[in-house]
XYZ file of N, CA and C in Angstrom:
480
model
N 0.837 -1.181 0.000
C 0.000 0.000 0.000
C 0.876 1.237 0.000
N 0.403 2.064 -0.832
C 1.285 3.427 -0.736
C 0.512 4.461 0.568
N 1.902 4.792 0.748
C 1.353 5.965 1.944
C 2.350 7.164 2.008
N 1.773 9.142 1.266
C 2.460 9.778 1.399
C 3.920 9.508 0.354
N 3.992 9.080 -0.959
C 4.944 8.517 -1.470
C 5.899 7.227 -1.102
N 4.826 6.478 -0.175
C 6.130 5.310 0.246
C 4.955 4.016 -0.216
N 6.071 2.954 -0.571
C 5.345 1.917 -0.511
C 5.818 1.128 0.565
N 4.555 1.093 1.610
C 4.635 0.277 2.781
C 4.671 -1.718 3.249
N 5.067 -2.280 3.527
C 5.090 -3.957 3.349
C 5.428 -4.178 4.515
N 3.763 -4.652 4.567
C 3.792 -5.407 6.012
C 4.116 -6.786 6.399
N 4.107 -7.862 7.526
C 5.007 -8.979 7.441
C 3.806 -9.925 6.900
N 3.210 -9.850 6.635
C 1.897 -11.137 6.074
C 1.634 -10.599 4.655
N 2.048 -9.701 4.285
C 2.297 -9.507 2.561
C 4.273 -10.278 2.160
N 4.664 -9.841 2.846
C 5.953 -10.058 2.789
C 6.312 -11.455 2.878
N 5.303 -12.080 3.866
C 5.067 -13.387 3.495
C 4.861 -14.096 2.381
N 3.488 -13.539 1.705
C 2.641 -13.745 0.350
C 4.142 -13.380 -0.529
N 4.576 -12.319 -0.485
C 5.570 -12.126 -1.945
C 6.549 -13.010 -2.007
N 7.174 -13.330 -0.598
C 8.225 -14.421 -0.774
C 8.175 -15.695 -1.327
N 6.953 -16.226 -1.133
C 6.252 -17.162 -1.596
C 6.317 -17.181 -2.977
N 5.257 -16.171 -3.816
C 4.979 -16.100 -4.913
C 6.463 -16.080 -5.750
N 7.599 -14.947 -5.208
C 8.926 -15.204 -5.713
C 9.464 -16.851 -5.835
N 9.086 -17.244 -4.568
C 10.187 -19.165 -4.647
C 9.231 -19.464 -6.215
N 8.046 -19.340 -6.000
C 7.046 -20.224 -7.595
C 7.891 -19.721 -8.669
N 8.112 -18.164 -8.722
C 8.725 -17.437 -9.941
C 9.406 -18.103 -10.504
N 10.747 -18.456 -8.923
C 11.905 -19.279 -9.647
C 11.707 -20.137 -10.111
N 10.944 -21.488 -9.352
C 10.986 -22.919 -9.735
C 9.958 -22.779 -10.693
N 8.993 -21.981 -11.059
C 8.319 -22.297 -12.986
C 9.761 -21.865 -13.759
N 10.357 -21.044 -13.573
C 11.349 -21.107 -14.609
C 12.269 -21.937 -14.667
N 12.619 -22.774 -14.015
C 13.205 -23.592 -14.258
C 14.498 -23.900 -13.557
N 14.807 -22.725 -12.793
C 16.355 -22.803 -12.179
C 16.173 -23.318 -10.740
N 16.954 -24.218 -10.761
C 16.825 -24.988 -9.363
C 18.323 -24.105 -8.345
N 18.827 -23.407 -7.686
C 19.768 -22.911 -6.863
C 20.890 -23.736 -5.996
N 21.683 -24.220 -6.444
C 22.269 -24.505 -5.551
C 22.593 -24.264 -3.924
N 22.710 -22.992 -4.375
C 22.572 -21.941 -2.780
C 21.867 -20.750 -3.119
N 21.707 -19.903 -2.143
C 20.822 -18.645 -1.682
C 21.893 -17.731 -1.189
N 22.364 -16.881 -1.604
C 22.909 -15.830 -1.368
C 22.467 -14.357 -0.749
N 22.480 -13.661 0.363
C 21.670 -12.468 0.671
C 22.450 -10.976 0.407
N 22.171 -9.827 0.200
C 22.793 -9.164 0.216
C 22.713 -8.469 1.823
N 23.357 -8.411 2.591
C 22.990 -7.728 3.825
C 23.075 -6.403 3.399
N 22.396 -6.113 4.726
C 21.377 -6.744 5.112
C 19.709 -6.514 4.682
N 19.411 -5.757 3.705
C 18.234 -5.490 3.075
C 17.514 -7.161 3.156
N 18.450 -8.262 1.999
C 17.995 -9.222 1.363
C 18.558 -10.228 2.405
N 18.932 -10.093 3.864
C 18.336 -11.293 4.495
C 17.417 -12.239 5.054
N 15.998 -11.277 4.948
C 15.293 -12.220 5.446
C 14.159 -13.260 4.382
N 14.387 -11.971 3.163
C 13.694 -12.655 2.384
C 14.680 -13.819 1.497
N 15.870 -13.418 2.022
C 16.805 -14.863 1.163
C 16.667 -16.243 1.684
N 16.117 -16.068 3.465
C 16.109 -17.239 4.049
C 14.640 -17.845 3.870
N 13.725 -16.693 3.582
C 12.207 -17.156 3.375
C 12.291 -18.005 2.133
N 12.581 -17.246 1.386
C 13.039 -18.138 -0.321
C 13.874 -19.271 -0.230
N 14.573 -19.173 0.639
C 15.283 -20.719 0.534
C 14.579 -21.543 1.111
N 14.056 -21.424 2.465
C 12.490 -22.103 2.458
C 11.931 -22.435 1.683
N 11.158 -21.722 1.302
C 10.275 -21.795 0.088
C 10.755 -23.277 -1.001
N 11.780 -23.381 -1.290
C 12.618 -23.772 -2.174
C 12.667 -24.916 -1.686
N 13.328 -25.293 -0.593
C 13.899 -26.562 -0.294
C 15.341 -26.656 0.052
N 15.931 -25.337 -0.359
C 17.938 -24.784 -0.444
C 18.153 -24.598 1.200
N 19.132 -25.372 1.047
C 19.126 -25.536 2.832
C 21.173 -24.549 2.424
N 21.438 -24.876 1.089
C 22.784 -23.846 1.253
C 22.564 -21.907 1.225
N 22.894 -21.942 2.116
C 22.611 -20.052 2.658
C 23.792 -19.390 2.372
N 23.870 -17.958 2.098
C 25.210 -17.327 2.352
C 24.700 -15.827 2.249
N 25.748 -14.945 2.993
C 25.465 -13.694 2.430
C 26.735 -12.493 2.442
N 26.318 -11.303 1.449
C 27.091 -10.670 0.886
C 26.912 -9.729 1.901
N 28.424 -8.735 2.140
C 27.798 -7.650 3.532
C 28.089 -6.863 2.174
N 26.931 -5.411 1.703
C 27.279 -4.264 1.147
C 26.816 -3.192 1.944
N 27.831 -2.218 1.330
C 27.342 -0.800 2.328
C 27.169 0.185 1.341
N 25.796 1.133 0.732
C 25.592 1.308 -0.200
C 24.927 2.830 0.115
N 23.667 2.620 0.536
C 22.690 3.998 1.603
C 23.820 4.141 3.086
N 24.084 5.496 3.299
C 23.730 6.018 4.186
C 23.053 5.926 5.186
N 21.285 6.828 4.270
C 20.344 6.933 5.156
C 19.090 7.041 4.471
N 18.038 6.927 4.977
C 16.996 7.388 3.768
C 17.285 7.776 2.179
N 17.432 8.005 1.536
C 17.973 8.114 0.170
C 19.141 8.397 0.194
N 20.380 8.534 0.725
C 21.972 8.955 0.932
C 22.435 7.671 0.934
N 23.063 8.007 -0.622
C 24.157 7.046 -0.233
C 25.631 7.618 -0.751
N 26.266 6.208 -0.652
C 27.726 6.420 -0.547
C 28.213 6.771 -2.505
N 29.312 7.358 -2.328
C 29.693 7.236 -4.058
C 29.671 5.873 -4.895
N 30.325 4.702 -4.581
C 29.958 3.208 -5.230
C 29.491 2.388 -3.845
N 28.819 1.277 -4.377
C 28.768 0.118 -3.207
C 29.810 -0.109 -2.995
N 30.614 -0.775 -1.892
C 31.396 -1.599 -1.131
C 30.913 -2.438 -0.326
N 32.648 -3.284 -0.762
C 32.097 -4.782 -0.092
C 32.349 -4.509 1.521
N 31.744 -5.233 2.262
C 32.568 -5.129 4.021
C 32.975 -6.560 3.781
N 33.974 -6.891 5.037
C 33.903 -8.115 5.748
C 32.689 -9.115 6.185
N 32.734 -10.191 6.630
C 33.613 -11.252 6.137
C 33.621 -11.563 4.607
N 34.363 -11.427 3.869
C 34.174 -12.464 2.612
C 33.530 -13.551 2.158
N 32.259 -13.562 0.884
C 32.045 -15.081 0.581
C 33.236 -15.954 -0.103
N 32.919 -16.909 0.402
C 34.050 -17.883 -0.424
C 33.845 -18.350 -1.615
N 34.270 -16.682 -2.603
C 34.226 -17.239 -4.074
C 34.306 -18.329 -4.423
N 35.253 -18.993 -4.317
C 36.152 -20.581 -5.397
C 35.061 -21.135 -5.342
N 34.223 -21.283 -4.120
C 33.323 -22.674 -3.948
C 32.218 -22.689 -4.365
N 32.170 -21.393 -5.248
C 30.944 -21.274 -6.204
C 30.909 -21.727 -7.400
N 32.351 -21.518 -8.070
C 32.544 -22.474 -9.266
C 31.513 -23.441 -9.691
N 30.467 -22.867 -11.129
C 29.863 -24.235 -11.600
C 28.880 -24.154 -10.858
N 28.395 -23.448 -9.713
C 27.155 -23.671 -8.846
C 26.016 -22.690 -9.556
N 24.568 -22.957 -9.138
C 23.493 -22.482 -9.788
C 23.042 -21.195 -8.088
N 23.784 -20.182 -8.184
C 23.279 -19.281 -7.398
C 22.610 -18.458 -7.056
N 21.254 -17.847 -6.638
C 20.087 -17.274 -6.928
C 20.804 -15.929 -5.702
N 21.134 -14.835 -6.083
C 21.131 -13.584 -5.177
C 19.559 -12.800 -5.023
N 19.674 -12.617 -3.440
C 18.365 -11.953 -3.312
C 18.675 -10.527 -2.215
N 18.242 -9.624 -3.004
C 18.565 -7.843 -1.971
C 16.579 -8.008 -2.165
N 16.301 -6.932 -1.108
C 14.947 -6.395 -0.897
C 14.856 -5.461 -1.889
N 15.465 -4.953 -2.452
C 15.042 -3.294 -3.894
C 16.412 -2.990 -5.099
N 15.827 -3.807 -5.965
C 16.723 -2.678 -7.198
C 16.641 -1.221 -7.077
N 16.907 -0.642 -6.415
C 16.884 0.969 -6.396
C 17.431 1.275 -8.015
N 19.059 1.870 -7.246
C 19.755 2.253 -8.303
C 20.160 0.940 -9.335
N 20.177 0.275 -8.649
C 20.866 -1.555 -9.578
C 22.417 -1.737 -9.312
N 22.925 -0.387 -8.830
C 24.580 -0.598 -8.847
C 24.900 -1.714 -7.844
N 24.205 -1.669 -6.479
C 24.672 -2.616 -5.973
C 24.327 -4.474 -6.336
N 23.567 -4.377 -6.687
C 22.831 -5.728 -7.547
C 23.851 -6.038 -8.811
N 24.258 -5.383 -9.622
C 24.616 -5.451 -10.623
C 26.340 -5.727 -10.458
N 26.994 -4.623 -9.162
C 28.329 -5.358 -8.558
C 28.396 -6.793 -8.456
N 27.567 -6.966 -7.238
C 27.623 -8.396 -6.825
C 26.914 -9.676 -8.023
N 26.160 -9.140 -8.608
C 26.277 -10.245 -9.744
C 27.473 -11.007 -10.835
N 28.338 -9.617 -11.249
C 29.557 -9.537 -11.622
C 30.342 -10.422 -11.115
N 30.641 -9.716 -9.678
C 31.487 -10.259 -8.667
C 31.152 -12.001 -8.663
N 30.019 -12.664 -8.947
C 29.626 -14.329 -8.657
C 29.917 -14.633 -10.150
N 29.613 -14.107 -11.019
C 29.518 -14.850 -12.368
C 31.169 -14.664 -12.241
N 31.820 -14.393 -12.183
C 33.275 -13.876 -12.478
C 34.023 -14.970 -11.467
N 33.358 -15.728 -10.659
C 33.972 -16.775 -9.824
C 33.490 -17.783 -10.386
N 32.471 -17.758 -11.510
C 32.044 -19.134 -12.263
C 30.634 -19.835 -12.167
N 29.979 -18.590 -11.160
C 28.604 -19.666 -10.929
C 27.685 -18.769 -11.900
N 26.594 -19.477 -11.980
C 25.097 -19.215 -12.633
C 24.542 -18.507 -11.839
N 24.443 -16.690 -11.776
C 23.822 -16.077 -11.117
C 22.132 -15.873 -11.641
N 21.802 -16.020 -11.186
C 20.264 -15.201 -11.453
C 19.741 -14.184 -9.774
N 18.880 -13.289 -9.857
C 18.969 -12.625 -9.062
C 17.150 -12.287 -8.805
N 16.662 -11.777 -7.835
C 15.515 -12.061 -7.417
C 15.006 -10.542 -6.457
N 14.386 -9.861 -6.214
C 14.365 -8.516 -5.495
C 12.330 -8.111 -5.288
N 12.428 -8.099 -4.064
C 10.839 -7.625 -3.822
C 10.350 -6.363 -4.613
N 11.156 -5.542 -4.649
C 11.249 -4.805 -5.148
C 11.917 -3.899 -6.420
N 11.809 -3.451 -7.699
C 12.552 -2.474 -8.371
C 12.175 -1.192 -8.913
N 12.718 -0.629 -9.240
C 12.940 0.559 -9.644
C 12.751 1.335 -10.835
N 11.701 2.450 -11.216
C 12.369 2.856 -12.919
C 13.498 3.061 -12.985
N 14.249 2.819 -13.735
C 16.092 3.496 -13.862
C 16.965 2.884 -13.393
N 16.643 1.661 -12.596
C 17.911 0.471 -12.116
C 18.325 0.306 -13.206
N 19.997 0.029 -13.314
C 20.597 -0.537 -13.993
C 20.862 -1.952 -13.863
N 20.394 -2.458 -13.015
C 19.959 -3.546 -13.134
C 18.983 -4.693 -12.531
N 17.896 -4.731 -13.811
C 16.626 -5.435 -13.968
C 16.390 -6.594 -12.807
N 16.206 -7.583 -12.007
C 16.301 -8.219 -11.195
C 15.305 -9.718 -12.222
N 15.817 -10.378 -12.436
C 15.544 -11.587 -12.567
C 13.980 -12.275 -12.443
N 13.945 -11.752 -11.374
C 12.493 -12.016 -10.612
C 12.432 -10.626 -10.020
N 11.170 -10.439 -10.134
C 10.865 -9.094 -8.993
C 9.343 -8.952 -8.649
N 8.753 -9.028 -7.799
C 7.753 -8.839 -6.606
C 6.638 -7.919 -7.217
N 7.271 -6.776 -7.127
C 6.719 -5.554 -7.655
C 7.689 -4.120 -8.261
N 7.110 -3.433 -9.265
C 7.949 -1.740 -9.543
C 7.413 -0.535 -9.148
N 8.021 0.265 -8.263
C 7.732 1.026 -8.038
C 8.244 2.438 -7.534
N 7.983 3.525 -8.031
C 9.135 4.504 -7.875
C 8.742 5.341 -6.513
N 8.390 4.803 -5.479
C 8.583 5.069 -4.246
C 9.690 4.288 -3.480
N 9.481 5.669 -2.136
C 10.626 4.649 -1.021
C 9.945 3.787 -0.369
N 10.216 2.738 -0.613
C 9.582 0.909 0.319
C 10.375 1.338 1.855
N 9.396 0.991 2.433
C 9.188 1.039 3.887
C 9.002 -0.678 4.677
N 10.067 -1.246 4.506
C 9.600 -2.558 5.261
C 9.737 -2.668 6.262
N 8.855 -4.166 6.479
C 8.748 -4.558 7.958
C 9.730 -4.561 9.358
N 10.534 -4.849 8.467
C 12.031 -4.446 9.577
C 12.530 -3.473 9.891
N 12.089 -2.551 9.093
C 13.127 -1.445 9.131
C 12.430 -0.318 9.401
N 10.910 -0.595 9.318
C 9.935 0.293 9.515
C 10.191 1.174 10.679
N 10.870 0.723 11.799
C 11.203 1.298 13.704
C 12.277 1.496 13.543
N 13.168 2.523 14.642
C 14.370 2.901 14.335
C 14.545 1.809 15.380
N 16.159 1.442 15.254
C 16.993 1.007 16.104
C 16.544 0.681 17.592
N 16.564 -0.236 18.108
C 16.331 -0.724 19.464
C 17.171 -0.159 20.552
N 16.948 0.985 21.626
C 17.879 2.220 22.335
C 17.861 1.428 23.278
N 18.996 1.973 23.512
C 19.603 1.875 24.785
C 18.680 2.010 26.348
N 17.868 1.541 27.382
C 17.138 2.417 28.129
C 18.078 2.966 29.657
N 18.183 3.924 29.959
C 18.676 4.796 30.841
C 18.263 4.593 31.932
């Protein structure tokens, strides 16, 4: 539901989309070796989808991309810990972030896996007009700021 320019997603839609995404994949045909997340946007829906699926192999990418509300940094970067490229070699890997915004960070880390040898395809609740890159599977488009379930509350404070 939009509210005030945002599109809002609550956890029992977020449910429904994750769902409908695992069908996306498996009518097309690609079975995943593993599930890849981008942190932390695309962790929870990477683990719902691997659910969904049956992919009990998990992993995830740390990027640091936003700031803050629309601020972000000049390119994505990777953080620590490292995935362990080599062992992707030849594997069928499905990457999942929560929003193609811009696509830069989607479109890094796709690079970054095909370039170690595996079969990326990529998956996103969300995209964008003007991503540079399209998401594989995607949920819904929309040129608002998505407001999800997680992220909807600030930070859990400290109490005094």
């Amino acid at each position: 539901m939009a509210n005030d320019d945002r599109e809002v997603l609550g956890w029992l839609e977020f449910g429904e989309a994750s769902r409908h995404l695992a069908r996306d994949v498996l009518h097309s045909g690609f079975a995943p070796d593993v599930v890849i997340a981008i942190a932390r946007g695309g962790l929870l829906l990477a683990g719902s989808i691997a659910y969904a699926l049956g992919t009990k192999n998990c992993g995830a990418l740390n990027v640091e991309f936003y700031s803050d509300v629309d601020e972000r940094l000049p390119e994505p970067i990777m953080l620590p810990p490292m995935l362990d490229a080599p062992s992707l070699l030849g594997k069928k890997v499905l990457l999942v972030d929560d929003v193609s915004d811009s696509g830069r960070t989607l479109a890094m880390v796709m690079q970054l896996l095909a370039a170690s040898g595996a079969d990326v395809r990529s998956v996103c609740l969300y995209s964008k007009p003007g991503t540079v890159q399209e998401p594989d599977y995607v949920w819904r488009r929309t040129p608002n700021w998505v407001t999800f379930p997680w992220s909807a509350l600030p930070p859990v404070g400290v109490s005094a």
